[in-house]
Amino acid sequence: MVSEKGNDRFWLGSIHVKMTLVILGFVGIIAYVTSISIFGLGAQDAKMRFIEQVGLVETHFFGELADKLSELRLTETLVHHAETEPERLESLQLLALRRASVGQLMIQMDAIMPGRVDAAQLDRFRKAWRRYAELHDRQFSLVNDGSSEDGVRSAIHKAYGDAEQALDILIEDSQARINSEVQASNELSSEIMTTMAVAAAIATCVALLLYRAARRNIFAPLREITEALTALAQGRTDVELPECEAKDEIGDLAAACRVFRANLADLEEAHRVAKIARKAAETMALADPLTNLPNRRALAAKLRRYFAAGEGTPSCALLIVDLDRFKPVNDLLGHMVGDLVLCAVAKRLQEAAARAGMVARLGGDEFAVVIRLADGADADARPAQKMARRIREALRAPIQVADHRIEIDASIGIALSRHAADATTLLSCADIAMYRGKKSQHDPICLFEPEMQGELRRRVDLEKALRRALQAGEVRPHYQPIIDLSTRRLTGFEILARWSDPEIGPVSPEIFIPLAEQQGLILELSTAMLAQACRDAARWPLDITLSMNVSPVQLRDRRFPELLLESLRAHGFPPQRLELEITETALIGDVDEVRDILVRLRAAGIKVSLDDFGMGYSSLNHLRQFRIDKVKIDKSFTCTVFEDPESALIVRSVISLARGLRLAVVAEGIEDERTAEMMGLMGCDLGQGFHFGKAVDGDGAAALARPQGAREAAA
Ligand code: C2E
Ligand code: CA
Ligand code: CA
């Protein structure tokens, strides 16, 4: 990603390149200014050397020559005006000396002259000098002789004048050249100064511009980004982020900052949501979603805390309240009404008992109340019994839901803390007492008594036996045939669990299935049934389906779909051949979770049928909402279809409702041919019951599943 970006980046889109260009620009400007200075100073130096040369050497030379010449001329005059012989000889001697020194200078001249001197004037001077020297020599040989010649004297004068004039011109010329060089040098100096000043000004401007650009595009955004990052690091997501459009590292940094802030905000939001969800999950885990009462888990925790407190803790009583006549309300008036009744019950329980202790919903139509007993009232169960009577009275008062006046009753089991050593035992004691109460003809309120312990022990033994049987694989699937009522052909089997303990004997699923549910063994049981059923089904034709009963507890377990599908995969059993039978109780309460699980199962190809279907207003809603494939009419209706007109009406309504929703209908509990024909005529697609066969073991099912021809051959 980063390297791609690096490649993508246009060459001006990188601060590195920009900085390099800025530095190169600066170096260029400085190099330019420096070279101009060096060049100018070089030229200036040449000029100074020239001025030095011409000024010091040439001018000085010509000056000296002029001096010597005029000295020679003066000495000539001295010779002419000498009055005595010794004077004359002395002046002649001086003259010879001065003549020699001029001659000397003339010899030096060629070596010294740089050749820039006016050649014509120099030539004129040389000629004039030679003429003068010649005439001078001639005259002074005459003077030596004592003779003199006026003509020669005037010629000398003229030659001298010529030489002096040429020398003056030469001096003037060299002076003029010096002046012009000085002037040129001055001009060059001021040119250099101007150029340097302009270059310095340009460099300063460029530097200022570059600095401004750098401050705007690099330093300021960097500072803003640093401030923003510091604020973000402190957890503030409300910070203003710099608006940086540059397509370079700064731009990337600003963009990354924005992404960082967005992620931080998302993270914060996720944390907030997770916190809310955790809170909700915590309350959900301990509260019943329908009535908002503490649930079984919360109650068990409270009881565990109670028993953990140990010696000196005041006694308490546990009341288990189970509603009577609630199921028909649910079946006949629908779950919406059922739910409202449960809420009303919860409210009445709280009004009656909340001040004395805790009210909880254990599930379905089962509630519990824990009350504190007065100190030292160890053996006295009367306050608990009084509370139970108060609760029962409160619940027996009619409940009005819409225009339904609903009358229910309750069976109440009471157990005291002294009856048990731990929470589980106390719950079992109260449960046993409650069942006693339910069975009793006289009083539905029952106090646990140690004699009932036998029943409790039997239950504990049964639990142990069930655990052992599951481990030993003694709980085995049997298969009840499901028949197409119009063709009378076998379409599938329903798995029914069978268990016969070596000591206890056969145990009904109506007993061990609820026990397995309570003990958290139902998933294990179900998995074992399915695994064996998949192996048995391998011997059936491919179009024979397999129906499996699923407990409401399993449909609340998020892992259920994955475990089930994994099991099917492991046995190579196609999900399309599997049907799950769920009961309406699974669809009460927190339906969203159940719906999610059903959606996942249906997406895998598994079909879902609604078991024990009775007529209820909300059932229609359930059929739509949960996208059920099939309904199974409960055997209580099938069995009484001829005797009970209400049953016949319900069966008819269920079938027409299912037709409308394009659902298949199965009639359970067909015990004779008459009922089979009646159900077929009424529009049931499939039938199941002792008439077609009880549940048989794997071999029996394989025999039934064998194609018709093969069966006849075997017979
Ligand atoms: P269910 O799902 O309604 O199963 C049908 C019950 O009706 C079975 O009782 C079956 O033996 C019985 N039955 C079938 N035909 C007739 C008939 O013609 N007349 C009469 N009177 N009864 C008939 P069973 O086997 O005692 O099972 C009772 C309940 O136990 C089942 O009711 C089902 O809810 C549960 N169950 C059984 N096996 C399993 C299992 O493997 N897993 C789960 N979760 N529940 C199971
Ligand atoms: Ca069933
Ligand atoms: Ca059933």
Short mmCIF file of C-alpha atoms and ligand atoms in Angstrom, two decimals, residues 611-612 634 668, ligand 3:
data_model
loop_
_atom_site.label_atom_id
_atom_site.label_comp_id
_atom_site.label_asym_id
_atom_site.label_seq_id
_atom_site.Cartn_x
_atom_site.Cartn_y
_atom_site.Cartn_z
CA ASP A 611 -45.81 -29.96 16.91
CA ASP A 612 -48.90 -30.43 19.07
CA ASP A 634 -52.21 -32.65 18.27
CA GLU A 668 -50.98 -37.30 14.89
CA CA B 3 -46.94 -34.28 19.04
#
